[in-house]
Coordinates of C-alpha atoms and ligand atoms in Angstrom, one line a residue:
M1407 CA 139.3 102.1 65.8
R1408 CA 135.9 102.6 67.2
N1409 CA 135.2 104.5 70.4
K1410 CA 133.6 102.8 73.4
I1411 CA 129.8 104.0 72.8
R1412 CA 128.4 106.1 75.5
L1413 CA 124.9 106.4 76.0
L1414 CA 124.1 110.2 77.1
T1415 CA 120.7 109.8 76.0
P1416 CA 117.4 110.3 78.1
G1417 CA 116.5 106.7 78.0
P1418 CA 117.6 103.9 77.5
T1419 CA 121.0 104.3 79.6
P1420 CA 124.2 102.3 80.0
L1421 CA 123.9 98.8 81.9
P1422 CA 126.4 98.1 84.6
E1423 CA 128.4 94.7 84.2
R1424 CA 126.7 93.2 87.5
V1425 CA 123.4 93.9 85.9
R1426 CA 124.2 92.5 82.2
L1427 CA 125.7 89.3 84.2
V1428 CA 122.4 88.7 85.7
L1429 CA 120.4 89.4 82.5
A1430 CA 122.5 86.7 80.9
Q1431 CA 121.8 83.8 83.2
D1432 CA 119.6 81.0 82.4
M1433 CA 115.9 81.2 82.0
I1434 CA 113.8 80.3 85.2
H1435 CA 110.4 79.2 85.4
H1436 CA 108.0 82.3 86.6
R1437 CA 105.7 80.4 88.6
K1438 CA 108.4 78.7 90.7
S1439 CA 110.0 79.2 94.3
V1440 CA 113.2 81.1 93.2
F1441 CA 111.1 83.5 91.0
K1442 CA 108.3 84.1 94.0
E1443 CA 111.5 84.6 96.0
T1444 CA 113.0 87.2 94.2
L1445 CA 109.9 89.3 93.8
H1446 CA 109.3 89.1 97.5
A1447 CA 112.7 90.3 98.0
L1448 CA 112.3 93.2 95.5
Q1449 CA 109.3 94.5 97.4
G1450 CA 111.0 95.8 100.3
K1451 CA 113.7 97.5 97.9
L1452 CA 111.2 99.0 95.6
R1453 CA 109.0 100.4 98.6
T1454 CA 112.2 102.0 99.9
L1455 CA 112.8 103.5 96.3
F1456 CA 109.3 104.8 95.7
G1457 CA 109.0 105.9 99.6
T1458 CA 105.9 104.0 99.9
Q1459 CA 104.3 101.5 102.7
E1460 CA 101.8 100.3 99.7
V1461 CA 102.8 97.8 97.2
V1462 CA 104.8 98.4 94.2
L1463 CA 103.6 96.6 91.1
P1464 CA 105.9 95.2 88.4
L1465 CA 104.4 95.5 85.0
S1466 CA 105.5 93.8 81.8
C1467 CA 105.4 96.9 79.6
S1468 CA 107.5 100.0 78.7
G1469 CA 106.8 103.4 80.7
T1470 CA 103.9 104.3 78.5
G1471 CA 102.1 100.9 79.3
A1472 CA 102.0 102.1 83.1
M1473 CA 100.6 105.4 82.2
T1474 CA 98.0 103.5 80.3
A1475 CA 97.4 101.3 83.3
A1476 CA 97.1 104.2 85.6
V1477 CA 94.5 105.9 83.4
H1478 CA 92.4 103.0 82.8
G1479 CA 92.7 101.5 86.4
L1480 CA 92.0 105.2 88.2
F1481 CA 89.4 106.5 85.8
K1482 CA 86.2 106.2 84.2
P1483 CA 85.0 107.4 80.9
G1484 CA 83.3 110.8 81.3
E1485 CA 85.3 111.7 84.4
K1486 CA 87.3 114.8 83.9
V1487 CA 90.9 115.4 84.8
L1488 CA 93.6 118.2 84.6
V1489 CA 96.6 117.7 82.2
V1490 CA 99.7 119.3 82.8
E1491 CA 100.8 120.1 79.3
G1492 CA 104.6 121.7 79.1
G1493 CA 106.1 119.3 76.9
K1494 CA 106.0 115.6 74.7
F1495 CA 105.1 113.7 77.8
G1496 CA 102.1 115.8 79.2
Q1497 CA 100.7 115.6 76.0
R1498 CA 101.0 111.9 75.9
W1499 CA 99.0 111.8 79.3
R1500 CA 96.0 113.7 77.5
N1501 CA 96.5 111.2 74.5
I1502 CA 95.9 108.4 76.9
A1503 CA 93.2 109.9 78.8
Q1504 CA 91.4 110.8 75.8
T1505 CA 91.4 107.3 74.1
R1506 CA 89.8 106.3 77.5
G1507 CA 86.9 108.9 76.7
I1508 CA 88.2 111.0 79.6
E1509 CA 87.6 114.4 79.6
C1510 CA 90.7 116.5 79.5
V1511 CA 91.2 120.0 81.0
T1512 CA 94.7 121.2 79.7
L1513 CA 96.8 123.4 81.6
E1514 CA 99.6 124.6 79.3
V1515 CA 103.0 125.4 80.4
P1516 CA 105.5 126.9 77.8
W1517 CA 108.0 124.3 77.3
G1518 CA 111.1 124.8 79.4
E1519 CA 109.2 126.2 82.3
A1520 CA 107.5 124.3 85.3
V1521 CA 103.7 124.7 86.3
T1522 CA 103.2 126.8 89.3
S1523 CA 101.2 125.0 92.1
Q1524 CA 99.1 128.3 92.0
A1525 CA 98.1 127.7 88.5
I1526 CA 96.8 124.0 89.8
Q1527 CA 95.2 125.6 92.4
E1528 CA 92.9 127.9 90.1
A1529 CA 92.4 125.1 87.9
L1530 CA 90.9 122.9 90.6
T1531 CA 89.2 125.7 92.2
K1532 CA 87.7 126.6 88.8
D1533 CA 86.2 123.2 88.2
P1534 CA 85.3 121.1 91.2
S1535 CA 84.5 118.1 88.8
L1536 CA 88.1 117.7 88.2
R1537 CA 88.7 114.1 89.6
G1538 CA 92.6 113.9 89.2
V1539 CA 95.8 115.9 88.0
L1540 CA 98.1 114.2 85.5
V1541 CA 101.6 115.4 85.5
Q1542 CA 105.3 114.4 85.0
A1543 CA 107.9 114.7 88.0
S1544 CA 110.4 115.3 85.4
E1545 CA 109.3 116.3 81.8
T1546 CA 112.0 114.6 79.7
S1547 CA 111.1 116.5 76.5
T1548 CA 112.1 119.7 78.0
G1549 CA 114.4 118.8 80.9
V1550 CA 112.1 120.5 83.3
L1551 CA 111.3 119.3 86.8
H1552 CA 107.7 120.1 88.2
P1553 CA 106.8 121.1 91.8
I1554 CA 105.2 117.7 92.6
K1555 CA 105.5 118.1 96.6
D1556 CA 103.6 121.6 96.3
I1557 CA 101.0 120.1 93.7
A1558 CA 100.3 117.1 96.1
A1559 CA 100.0 119.3 99.2
L1560 CA 97.1 120.8 97.3
T1561 CA 95.4 117.6 95.9
S1562 CA 95.8 115.6 99.3
K1563 CA 93.4 118.3 100.8
T1564 CA 90.8 117.4 98.2
D1565 CA 89.6 114.2 96.6
V1566 CA 91.4 114.7 93.5
L1567 CA 94.0 111.9 92.7
L1568 CA 97.7 113.3 92.0
V1569 CA 98.8 110.7 89.1
V1570 CA 102.8 111.3 88.4
D1571 CA 104.9 110.1 85.6
G1572 CA 108.0 109.8 87.5
I1573 CA 109.7 107.7 84.5
S1574 CA 112.8 110.2 84.6
A1575 CA 112.9 111.1 88.1
V1576 CA 112.5 107.7 90.4
G1577 CA 115.8 107.1 91.4
I1578 CA 117.3 110.1 89.8
S1579 CA 115.7 113.1 92.4
P1580 CA 113.8 112.7 95.3
C1581 CA 110.0 111.9 95.1
P1582 CA 108.9 110.1 98.2
M1583 CA 105.2 109.1 97.8
D1584 CA 103.8 108.7 100.8
D1585 CA 105.7 111.8 102.3
W1586 CA 104.3 113.9 99.6
K1587 CA 101.4 112.5 99.3
I1588 CA 101.2 111.2 95.8
D1589 CA 98.2 108.8 94.6
C1590 CA 100.0 107.2 91.7
L1591 CA 103.8 107.2 90.9
L1592 CA 105.3 104.9 88.2
T1593 CA 108.4 104.6 86.5
G1594 CA 110.3 102.5 83.6
S1595 CA 113.0 100.7 83.6
Q1596 CA 115.5 102.1 80.8
K1597 CA 116.1 105.4 82.8
G1598 CA 117.2 105.7 86.2
L1599 CA 117.0 102.1 87.2
M1600 CA 119.9 100.8 85.1
L1601 CA 117.8 98.1 83.1
P1602 CA 117.0 97.6 79.5
P1603 CA 113.6 99.1 78.5
G1604 CA 110.4 96.9 78.9
L1605 CA 109.7 96.8 82.6
A1606 CA 107.6 99.6 84.4
L1607 CA 106.6 100.0 88.2
L1608 CA 103.6 101.5 89.7
A1609 CA 102.1 102.1 93.1
L1610 CA 99.1 104.0 94.4
S1611 CA 98.0 105.3 97.4
S1612 CA 95.5 103.8 99.9
R1613 CA 92.7 106.3 98.4
A1614 CA 93.9 105.5 94.9
W1615 CA 93.3 101.4 95.7
K1616 CA 89.9 102.2 96.8
K1617 CA 89.2 104.2 93.8
A1618 CA 91.0 101.1 91.5
E1619 CA 89.0 98.4 93.3
E1620 CA 85.4 100.6 92.3
I1621 CA 86.5 101.0 88.8
S1622 CA 85.8 98.1 86.7
S1623 CA 88.5 98.3 84.4
D1624 CA 87.6 97.4 80.7
C1625 CA 91.2 96.3 80.0
F1626 CA 91.9 92.8 80.2
Y1627 CA 95.8 93.4 80.4
F1628 CA 96.3 95.9 82.8
N1629 CA 94.1 95.2 85.8
L1630 CA 95.5 96.6 89.2
P1631 CA 93.7 95.0 91.9
K1632 CA 94.5 91.6 90.2
E1633 CA 98.2 92.6 89.5
R1634 CA 98.5 93.5 93.0
D1635 CA 96.7 90.4 94.5
N1636 CA 99.3 88.1 92.3
C1637 CA 102.2 90.4 93.2
L1638 CA 101.5 89.6 96.8
K1639 CA 101.9 86.0 96.1
G1640 CA 105.2 86.7 94.1
Q1641 CA 103.6 86.6 90.9
T1642 CA 102.5 88.5 88.0
L1643 CA 99.2 88.4 86.1
F1644 CA 100.8 87.0 83.1
T1645 CA 104.1 85.6 82.0
S1646 CA 106.6 87.7 83.9
P1647 CA 109.8 89.5 82.1
V1648 CA 111.9 87.1 84.0
N1649 CA 115.1 88.5 83.1
L1650 CA 114.1 92.1 83.8
I1651 CA 112.9 91.1 87.1
M1652 CA 116.2 89.5 88.0
G1653 CA 118.2 92.5 86.6
L1654 CA 115.9 94.8 88.4
N1655 CA 116.9 93.1 91.9
E1656 CA 120.5 93.1 91.2
S1657 CA 120.1 96.9 90.2
M1658 CA 118.1 97.8 93.2
D1659 CA 121.1 96.6 95.5
M1660 CA 123.4 98.8 93.6
L1661 CA 121.0 101.6 93.8
L1662 CA 120.4 101.1 97.4
E1663 CA 124.5 100.3 98.6
A1664 CA 124.4 103.4 100.1
D1665 CA 121.3 105.5 100.8
L1666 CA 119.0 107.2 98.5
D1667 CA 120.3 110.6 99.9
E1668 CA 123.6 109.8 98.3
L1669 CA 122.2 108.5 95.0
Y1670 CA 120.4 111.9 94.7
R1671 CA 123.5 114.1 95.6
K1672 CA 125.3 112.0 92.7
Q1673 CA 122.7 112.8 90.3
W1674 CA 122.9 116.5 91.7
A1675 CA 126.5 116.7 91.2
L1676 CA 126.3 115.4 87.7
T1677 CA 123.7 117.9 86.7
M1678 CA 126.0 120.8 88.4
L1679 CA 128.8 119.6 86.3
T1680 CA 126.8 119.4 83.0
R1681 CA 125.1 122.8 83.7
T1682 CA 128.2 124.5 84.6
G1683 CA 130.2 123.1 81.4
V1684 CA 127.3 123.9 79.1
Q1685 CA 127.2 127.9 80.6
A1686 CA 131.1 128.0 80.5
L1687 CA 130.6 127.0 76.6
G1688 CA 128.4 130.1 76.6
L1689 CA 125.3 128.2 75.8
D1690 CA 122.0 128.6 77.3
F1691 CA 119.3 126.4 79.1
L1692 CA 116.0 125.3 77.5
A1693 CA 114.9 124.7 81.5
P1694 CA 116.9 127.8 83.4
S1695 CA 115.4 127.5 86.7
H1696 CA 113.3 124.4 87.3
F1697 CA 115.7 121.7 85.8
T1698 CA 115.7 117.9 86.1
W1699 CA 118.3 115.9 87.6
G1700 CA 118.8 113.4 85.2
L1701 CA 119.2 115.3 81.9
T1702 CA 120.3 119.0 80.7
S1703 CA 118.5 120.6 77.6
V1704 CA 120.7 122.9 75.8
R1705 CA 119.8 125.6 73.3
L1706 CA 122.1 125.6 70.6
P1707 CA 123.1 128.9 69.0
S1708 CA 120.8 130.1 66.0
G1709 CA 122.1 128.6 62.9
V1710 CA 123.8 125.5 64.5
S1711 CA 122.1 122.3 63.7
A1712 CA 121.1 120.0 66.6
P1713 CA 121.0 116.9 64.6
N1714 CA 124.3 117.7 62.8
V1715 CA 126.0 118.0 66.4
V1716 CA 124.2 115.1 67.6
K1717 CA 125.6 112.8 64.4
M1718 CA 128.9 114.2 65.1
A1719 CA 129.3 113.4 68.8
A1720 CA 128.2 110.1 67.9
E1721 CA 130.2 109.0 65.1
Y1722 CA 133.6 110.8 66.2
F1723 CA 133.2 110.4 69.9
G1724 CA 130.8 107.5 70.4
V1725 CA 128.9 109.8 72.6
Y1726 CA 125.2 109.4 72.1
M1727 CA 122.9 112.5 72.8
A1728 CA 119.5 113.4 72.2
G1729 CA 117.9 116.7 69.8
G1730 CA 114.8 118.4 70.8
Q1731 CA 111.3 117.4 70.3
D1732 CA 108.9 118.8 67.9
H1733 CA 109.4 122.5 67.1
L1734 CA 112.6 122.3 69.3
K1735 CA 114.3 119.3 67.2
S1736 CA 117.1 121.3 65.6
S1737 CA 117.8 123.9 68.0
V1738 CA 118.0 121.8 71.3
I1739 CA 120.2 118.9 72.5
R1740 CA 119.5 116.9 75.4
I1741 CA 122.3 115.4 77.5
G1742 CA 121.3 112.5 79.6
H1743 CA 122.9 112.0 83.0
M1744 CA 121.1 109.3 84.3
G1745 CA 121.8 105.8 85.0
W1746 CA 125.0 104.0 85.0
L1747 CA 126.8 106.9 84.0
D1748 CA 129.5 108.9 86.0
W1749 CA 131.6 112.0 85.9
A1750 CA 134.0 111.0 83.4
D1751 CA 131.1 109.9 80.8
V1752 CA 129.7 113.4 81.2
L1753 CA 132.8 115.0 80.9
A1754 CA 133.3 112.9 77.7
G1755 CA 129.8 114.3 76.6
L1756 CA 130.8 118.0 77.3
H1757 CA 134.0 117.4 75.5
A1758 CA 132.0 115.8 72.3
L1759 CA 129.5 118.7 72.4
Q1760 CA 132.5 121.3 72.3
Y1761 CA 134.4 120.0 69.5
S1762 CA 131.1 119.1 67.4
L1763 CA 129.9 122.7 67.7
V1764 CA 133.0 124.0 66.7
Q1765 CA 133.2 121.5 63.7
V1766 CA 129.8 121.7 62.3
G1767 CA 128.7 125.4 63.7
G1768 CA 132.1 127.2 63.4
Y1769 CA 131.6 127.9 67.2
S1770 CA 134.2 129.2 69.2
A1771 CA 134.1 128.5 72.9
S1772 CA 136.4 129.0 76.2
R1773 CA 138.8 125.8 76.9
D1774 CA 138.3 125.5 80.4
Y1775 CA 134.6 124.6 80.3
L1776 CA 135.9 120.8 81.8
E1777 CA 138.0 122.6 84.6
Q1778 CA 134.9 124.7 85.4
A1779 CA 132.7 121.5 85.1
L1780 CA 134.6 119.5 87.2
N1781 CA 135.2 122.0 90.0
A1782 CA 131.3 122.3 90.1
Y1783 CA 131.0 118.7 90.5
H1784 CA 133.4 118.5 93.1
H1785 CA 131.6 121.1 95.2
A1786 CA 128.3 119.7 94.7
L1787 CA 129.8 116.5 96.0
L1788 CA 130.7 118.2 99.3
V1789 CA 127.3 118.4 100.7
Q1790 CA 127.8 116.1 103.7
P1791 CA 125.9 113.3 104.4
G1792 CA 122.3 114.1 105.9
Q1793 CA 122.7 117.4 105.0
A1794 CA 119.9 118.7 102.7
I1795 CA 120.6 118.7 98.9
P1796 CA 119.2 121.7 97.3
P1797 CA 115.4 121.6 97.0
A1798 CA 113.9 119.9 94.3
H1799 CA 113.1 123.1 92.2
S1800 CA 115.7 125.6 93.2
Ligands
LIG3359 C1 110.8 108.0 78.7 C2 109.7 108.5 79.2 C3 108.2 108.0 78.9 C4 108.2 107.0 77.8 O1 108.5 105.7 78.4 P1 108.4 104.7 77.3 O2 109.3 103.8 78.2 O3 109.2 105.1 76.0 O4 107.0 104.0 77.1 C5 107.2 108.7 79.6 N1 107.2 109.7 80.2 C6 108.7 110.4 80.7 C7 108.6 111.3 81.3 C8 109.9 109.7 79.9 O5 110.7 110.0 80.2

């Protein structure tokens, strides 16, 4: 008999039944009142999630569309930006910016490490003509969490705009936009938000809105000021992704059922569960210190092929994990633990990993990895409400 499918991939992630039922409802018209009311109701929820007083725009595109909208809306051809490049998605920032004719200064970071705020400071000091910093909150290709709060503390003292790809961070680990003084924060629907792919969200600080209004975007589809005017009327510029918006309204209710701290604590606890289990299996991490809370990237012992392990875990257990990217394709496995997943799903992932390693790699590992992982999970959850969870880059 077939197994239940468990998506432990770093996006798309599994969908809760409550959201699926909303997605399955009859189509409604996007210019009529029910839709407008939903979009208005969503604003408050999205502002809570983003930690901002500003409008949060729904965009009808995947996450990369929102990255594109940010670059086109905030910078002119010929302007210069600093790109933090420590993985695939950092590279994507550069590719998008260069396509727009923006000059990129690349700050290269070894894959698996986080950029330091000192390195950002040096780059900004060295080149006063930089107009923006483009960075990931969580670099999903490596599982690294960049120190956004520290970077924002630098950029907010200058007129350099900080543009943050929070696609695998929003709803997963704290990234309060206004508190930290982020100028642009964006995310996609298929990671922490428990929705199918195809919807993105983007918010700008007030000074970023000023810049966006100054720039005449040469892009017909993505026009942030026009999109904002529509959004304030409960509308989107073009036909709305109606089902995804209705689904988002439901998933936001689920995410905000308790408070955000509780959501982040759960993500932290799942991260501790995964990391403890992986460590008990005798494996190393690609991101040993600055790690994200939505996925864990694991280095496999030499000679064990990641694609084979991933394949066996999927075929034998119904557990879908991801391999590494580029040069890490065959040596790294990424275990996603974001979205509608709980401790039992992640334990299933650990077991599928262990079993597949033994079968495919002839690897032998301790047997109490599951117990150790569960202990770490319970320990992490014991953090009392209101008590700070460990700092974002502990
Ligand atoms: C998934 C992801 C993207 C890409 O999003 P798409 O929806 O595939 O366009 C970009 N950046 C990060 C950090 C991601 O995790």
